[in-house]
Coordinates of C-alpha atoms and ligand atoms in Angstrom, one line a residue:
X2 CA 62.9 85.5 58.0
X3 CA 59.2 84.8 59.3
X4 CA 56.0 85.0 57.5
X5 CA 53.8 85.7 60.2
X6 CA 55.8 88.3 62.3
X7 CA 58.1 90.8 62.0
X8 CA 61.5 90.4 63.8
X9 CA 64.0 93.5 64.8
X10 CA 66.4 94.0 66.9
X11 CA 67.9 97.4 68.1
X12 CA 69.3 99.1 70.9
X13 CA 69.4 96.2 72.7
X14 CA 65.5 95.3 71.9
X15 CA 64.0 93.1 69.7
X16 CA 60.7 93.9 68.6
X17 CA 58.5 91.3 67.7
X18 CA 55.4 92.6 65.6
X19 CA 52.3 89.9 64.7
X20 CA 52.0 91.0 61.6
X21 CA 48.7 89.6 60.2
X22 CA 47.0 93.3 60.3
X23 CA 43.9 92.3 58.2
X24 CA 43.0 89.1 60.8
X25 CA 43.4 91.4 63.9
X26 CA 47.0 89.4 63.9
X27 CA 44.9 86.1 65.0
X28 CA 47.0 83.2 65.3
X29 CA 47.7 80.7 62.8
X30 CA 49.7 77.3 63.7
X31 CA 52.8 79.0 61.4
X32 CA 52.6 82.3 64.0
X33 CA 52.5 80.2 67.0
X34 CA 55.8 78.5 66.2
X35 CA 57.4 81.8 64.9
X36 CA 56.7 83.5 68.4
X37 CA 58.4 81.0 69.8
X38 CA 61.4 80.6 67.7
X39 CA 61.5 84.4 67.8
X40 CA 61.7 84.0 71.7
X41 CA 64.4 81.3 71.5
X42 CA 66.2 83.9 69.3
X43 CA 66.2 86.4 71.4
X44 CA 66.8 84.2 74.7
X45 CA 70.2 83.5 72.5
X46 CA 71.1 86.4 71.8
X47 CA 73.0 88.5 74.0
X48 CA 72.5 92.2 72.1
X49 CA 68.9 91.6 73.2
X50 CA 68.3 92.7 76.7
X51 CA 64.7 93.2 76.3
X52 CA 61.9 91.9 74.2
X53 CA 58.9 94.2 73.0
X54 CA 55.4 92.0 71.5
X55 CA 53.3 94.0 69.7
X56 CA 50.6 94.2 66.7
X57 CA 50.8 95.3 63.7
X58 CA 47.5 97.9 62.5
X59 CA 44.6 98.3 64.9
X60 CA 44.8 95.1 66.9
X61 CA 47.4 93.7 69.5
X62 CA 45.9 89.7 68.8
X63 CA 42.3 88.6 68.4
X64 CA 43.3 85.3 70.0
X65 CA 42.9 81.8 67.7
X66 CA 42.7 82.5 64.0
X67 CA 38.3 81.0 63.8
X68 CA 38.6 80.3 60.2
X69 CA 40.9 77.6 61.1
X70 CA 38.4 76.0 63.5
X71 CA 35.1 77.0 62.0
X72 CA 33.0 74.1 62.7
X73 CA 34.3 73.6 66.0
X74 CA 33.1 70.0 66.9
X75 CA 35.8 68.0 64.3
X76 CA 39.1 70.2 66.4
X77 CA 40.2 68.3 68.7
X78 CA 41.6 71.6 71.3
X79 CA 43.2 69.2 73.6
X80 CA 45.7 68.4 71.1
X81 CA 45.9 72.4 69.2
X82 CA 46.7 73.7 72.5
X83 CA 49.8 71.0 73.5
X84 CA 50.9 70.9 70.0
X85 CA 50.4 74.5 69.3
X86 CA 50.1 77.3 72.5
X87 CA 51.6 75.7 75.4
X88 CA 54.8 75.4 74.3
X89 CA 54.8 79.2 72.9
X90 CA 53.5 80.4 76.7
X91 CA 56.1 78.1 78.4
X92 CA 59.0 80.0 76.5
X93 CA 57.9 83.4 77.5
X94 CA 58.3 81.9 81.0
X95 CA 61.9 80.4 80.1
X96 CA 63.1 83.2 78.4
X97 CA 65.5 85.1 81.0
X98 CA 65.3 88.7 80.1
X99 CA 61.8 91.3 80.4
X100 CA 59.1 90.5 77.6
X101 CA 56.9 93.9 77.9
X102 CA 53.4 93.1 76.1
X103 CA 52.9 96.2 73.7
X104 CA 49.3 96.2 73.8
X105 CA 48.5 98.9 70.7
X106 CA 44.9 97.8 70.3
X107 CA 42.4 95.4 71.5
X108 CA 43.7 91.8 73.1
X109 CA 41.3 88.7 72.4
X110 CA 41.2 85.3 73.8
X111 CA 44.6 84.0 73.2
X112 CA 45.4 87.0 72.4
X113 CA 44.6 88.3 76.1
X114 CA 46.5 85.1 77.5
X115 CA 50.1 86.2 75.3
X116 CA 49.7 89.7 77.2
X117 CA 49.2 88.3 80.3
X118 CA 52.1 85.8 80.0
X119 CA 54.3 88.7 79.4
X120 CA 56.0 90.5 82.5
X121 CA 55.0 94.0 81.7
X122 CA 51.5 95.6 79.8
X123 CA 51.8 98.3 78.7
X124 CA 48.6 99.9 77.0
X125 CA 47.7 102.2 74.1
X126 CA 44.8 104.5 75.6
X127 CA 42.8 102.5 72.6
X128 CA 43.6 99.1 73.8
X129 CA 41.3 97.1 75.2
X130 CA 41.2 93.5 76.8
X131 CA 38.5 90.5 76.1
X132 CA 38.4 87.7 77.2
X133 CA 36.8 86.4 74.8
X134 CA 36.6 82.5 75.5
X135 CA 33.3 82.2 76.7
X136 CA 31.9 84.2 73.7
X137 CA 32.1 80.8 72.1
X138 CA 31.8 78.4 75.0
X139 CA 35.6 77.9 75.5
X140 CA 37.3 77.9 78.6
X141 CA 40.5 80.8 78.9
X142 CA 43.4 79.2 77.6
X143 CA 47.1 79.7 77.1
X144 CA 47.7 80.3 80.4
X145 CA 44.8 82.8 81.1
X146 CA 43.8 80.5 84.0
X147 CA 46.9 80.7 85.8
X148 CA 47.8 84.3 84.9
X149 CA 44.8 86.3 84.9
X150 CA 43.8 85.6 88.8
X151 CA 47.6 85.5 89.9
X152 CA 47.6 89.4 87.8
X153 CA 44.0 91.3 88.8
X154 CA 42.7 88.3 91.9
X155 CA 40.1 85.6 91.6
X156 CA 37.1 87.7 92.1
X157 CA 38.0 90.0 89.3
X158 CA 38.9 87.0 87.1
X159 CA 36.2 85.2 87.2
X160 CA 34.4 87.9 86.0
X161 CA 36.1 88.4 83.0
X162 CA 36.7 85.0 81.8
X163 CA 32.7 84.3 83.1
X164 CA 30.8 88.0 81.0
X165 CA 33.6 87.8 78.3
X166 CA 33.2 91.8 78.8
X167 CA 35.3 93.9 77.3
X168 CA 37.8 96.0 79.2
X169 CA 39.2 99.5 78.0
X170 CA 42.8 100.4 78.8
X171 CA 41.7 103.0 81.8
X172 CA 39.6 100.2 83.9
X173 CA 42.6 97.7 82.9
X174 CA 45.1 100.0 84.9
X175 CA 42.2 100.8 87.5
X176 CA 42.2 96.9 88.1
X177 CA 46.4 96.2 87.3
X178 CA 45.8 94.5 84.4
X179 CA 48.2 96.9 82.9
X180 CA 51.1 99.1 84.2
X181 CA 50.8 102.0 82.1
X182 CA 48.8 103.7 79.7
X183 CA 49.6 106.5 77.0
X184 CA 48.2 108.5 74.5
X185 CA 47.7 106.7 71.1
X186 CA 49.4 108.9 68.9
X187 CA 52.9 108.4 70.7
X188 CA 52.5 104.5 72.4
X189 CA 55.3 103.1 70.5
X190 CA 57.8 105.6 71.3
X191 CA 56.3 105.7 75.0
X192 CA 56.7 101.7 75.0
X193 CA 60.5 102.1 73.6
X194 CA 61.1 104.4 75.9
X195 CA 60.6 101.9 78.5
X196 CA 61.8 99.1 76.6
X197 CA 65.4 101.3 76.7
X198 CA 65.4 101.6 80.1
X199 CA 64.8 97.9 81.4
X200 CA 67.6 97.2 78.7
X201 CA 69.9 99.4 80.2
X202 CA 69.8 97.6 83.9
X203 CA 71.5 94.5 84.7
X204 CA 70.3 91.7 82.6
X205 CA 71.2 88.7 84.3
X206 CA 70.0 90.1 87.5
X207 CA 66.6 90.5 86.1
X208 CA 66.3 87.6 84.4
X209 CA 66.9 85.8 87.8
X210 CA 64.0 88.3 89.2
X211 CA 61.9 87.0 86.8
X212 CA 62.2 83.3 87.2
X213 CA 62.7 83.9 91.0
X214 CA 59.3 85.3 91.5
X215 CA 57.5 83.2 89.3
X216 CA 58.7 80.1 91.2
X217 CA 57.7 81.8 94.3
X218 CA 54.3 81.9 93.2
X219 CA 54.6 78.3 93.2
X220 CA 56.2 77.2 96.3
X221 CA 56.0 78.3 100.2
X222 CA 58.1 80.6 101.9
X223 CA 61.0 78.2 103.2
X224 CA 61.5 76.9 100.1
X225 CA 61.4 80.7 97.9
X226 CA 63.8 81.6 100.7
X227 CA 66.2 78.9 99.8
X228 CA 65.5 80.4 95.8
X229 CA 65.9 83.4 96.9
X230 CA 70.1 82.3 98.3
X231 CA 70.6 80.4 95.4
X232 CA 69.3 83.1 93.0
X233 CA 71.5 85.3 94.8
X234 CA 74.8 83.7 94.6
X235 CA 74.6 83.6 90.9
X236 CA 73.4 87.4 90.7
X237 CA 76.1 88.2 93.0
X238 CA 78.8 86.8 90.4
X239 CA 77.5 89.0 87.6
X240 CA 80.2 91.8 86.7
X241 CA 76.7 94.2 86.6
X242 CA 76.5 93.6 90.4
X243 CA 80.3 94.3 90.4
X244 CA 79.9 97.8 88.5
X245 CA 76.6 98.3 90.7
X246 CA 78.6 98.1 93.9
X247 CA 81.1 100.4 92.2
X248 CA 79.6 102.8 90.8
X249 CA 77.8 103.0 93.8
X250 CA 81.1 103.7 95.9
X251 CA 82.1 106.5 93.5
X252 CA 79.1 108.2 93.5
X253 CA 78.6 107.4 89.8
X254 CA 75.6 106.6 87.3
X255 CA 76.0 102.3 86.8
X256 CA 77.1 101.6 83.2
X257 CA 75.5 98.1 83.2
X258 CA 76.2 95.7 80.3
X259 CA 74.6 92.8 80.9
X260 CA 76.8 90.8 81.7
Ligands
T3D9 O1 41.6 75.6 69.0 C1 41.1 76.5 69.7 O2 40.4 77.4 69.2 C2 41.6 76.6 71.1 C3 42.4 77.8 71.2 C4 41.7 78.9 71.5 C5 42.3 80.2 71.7 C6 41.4 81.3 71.5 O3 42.0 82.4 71.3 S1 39.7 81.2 71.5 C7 39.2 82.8 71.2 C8 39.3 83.2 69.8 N1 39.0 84.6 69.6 C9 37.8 85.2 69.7 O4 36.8 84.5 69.9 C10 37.7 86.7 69.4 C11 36.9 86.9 68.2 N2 36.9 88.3 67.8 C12 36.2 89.2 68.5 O5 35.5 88.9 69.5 C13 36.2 90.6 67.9 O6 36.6 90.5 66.6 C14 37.2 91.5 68.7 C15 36.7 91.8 70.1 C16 38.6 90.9 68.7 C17 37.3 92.9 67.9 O7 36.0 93.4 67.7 P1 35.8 94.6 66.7 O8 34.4 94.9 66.7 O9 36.8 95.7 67.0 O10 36.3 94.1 65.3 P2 35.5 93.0 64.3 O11 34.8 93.8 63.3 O12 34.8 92.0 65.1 O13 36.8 92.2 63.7 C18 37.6 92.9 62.7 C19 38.1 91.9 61.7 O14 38.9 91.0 62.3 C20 36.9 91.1 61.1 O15 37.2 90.8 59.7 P3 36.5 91.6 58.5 O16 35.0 91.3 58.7 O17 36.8 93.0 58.7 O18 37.1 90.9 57.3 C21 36.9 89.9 61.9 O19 36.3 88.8 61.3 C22 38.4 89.6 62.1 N3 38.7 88.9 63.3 C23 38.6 89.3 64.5 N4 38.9 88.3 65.4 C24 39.2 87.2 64.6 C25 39.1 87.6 63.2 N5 39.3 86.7 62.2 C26 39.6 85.5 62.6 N6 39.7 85.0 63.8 C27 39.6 85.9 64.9 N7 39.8 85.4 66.1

């Protein structure tokens, strides 16, 4: 039971909603370890094959909850973001199955940095992205350094994170900030919808996908080609790559199970 978020799972997805709808769902130190635990959760458990992040009311996140650091000068931010935001971005990273970023409305500051950490946006057409660090003479956090010019390119980046201007859900699919858009009035369903299908392919596969790419971004070609093998061998001993293979020789749909 969490107080800051809401935690369900269901056809093989677990939604988790930030649920602090009056605050624009900022953070709070007790909703920064709850996403993570939540993540943990659902890294455990093996009825969840994909994880949904969303917001509850009009807002995805407004990033860092200001009351709690009104006053700025007396926070020390080195220590709020080890204690507090780094370990919550690292286990999106370490959590082996598709986290798809539910953007329903706009995405602030940290708030921006959670969506980009995820491995798939998907936008309400009344979403919208800011980054909103510089607004108050922060530098992007949570990550938004490392994903935001890895995502939409340096050039692009550093325009963002430099204006803090705001960006709607069309230009954010213009510049691949997001993957899809849909109306408003039927996002959640849409974002299900897609949620179902990434939970109906093989798992374990894509979890390797996930942390195989990422590490590529990190290391040069001989070395993600040695990844690469490795990743391989264990995806190869998967009993979806089995029923892939098969289904594939009887001219069959795959019933993957993730396993
Ligand atoms: O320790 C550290 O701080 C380091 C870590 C930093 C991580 C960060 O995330 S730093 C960046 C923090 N976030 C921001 O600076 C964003 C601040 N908010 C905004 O710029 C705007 O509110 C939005 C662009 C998100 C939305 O604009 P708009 O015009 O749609 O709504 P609004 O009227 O500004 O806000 C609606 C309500 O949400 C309002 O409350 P009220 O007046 O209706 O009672 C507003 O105060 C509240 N709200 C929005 N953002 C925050 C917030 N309350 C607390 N903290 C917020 N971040």
């Amino acid at each position: 039971m969490y107080e800051t978020i809401l935690y369900e799972v269901s056809e093989g997805i677990a939604v988790v909603t930030l649920n602090r709808p009056d605050k624009f769902n900022a953070f709070t130190a007790v909703m920064n370890k709850e996403i993570t635990d939540a993540l943990k959760q659902a890294q455990k458990d093996a009825d969840v094959r994909c994880i949904v992040l969303t917001g509850a009311g009009k807002a995805f996140n407004a990033g860092q909850d200001l009351s709690d650091v009104a006053g700025g000068g007396d926070v020390d931010y080195g220590a709020f973001l080890r204690d507090r935001y780094n370990p919550m971005i690292l286990q999106f990273q370490k959590t082996e199955k598709p986290i798809i970023a539910a953007v329903n409305g706009v995405a602030a500051g940290a708030g921006m940095s959670v969506a980009l950490a995820c491995d798939i946006r998907l936008a309400s057409e009344k979403a919208s992205f800011v980054n909103a660090f510089v607004n108050i003479g922060l530098v992007p956090d949570s990550g938004g350094c490392y994903f935001l010019p890895r995502i939409v390119g340096i050039g692009k980046a550093l325009e963002l994170a430099m204006t803090g201007e705001k960006v709607t859900a069309e230009e954010a699919l213009r510049i691949g900030l997001v993957n899809q858009v849909y109306p408003a009035e039927s996002f959640m369903e849409d974002a299900l919808a897609y949620a179902r299908k990434l939970a109906s392919l093989p798992t374990k596969g894509i979890g390797l996908i996930k942390r195989t790419m990422y590490k590529g971004l990190e290391m040069g070609l001989e070395e993600t080609l040695e990844y690469e093998a490795f990743a391989q061998e264990a995806a190869g001993s998967t009993e979806d790559h089995k029923e892939g293979v098969t289904a594939f020789m009887e001219k069959r749909a795959p019933r993957f199970t993730g396993r």
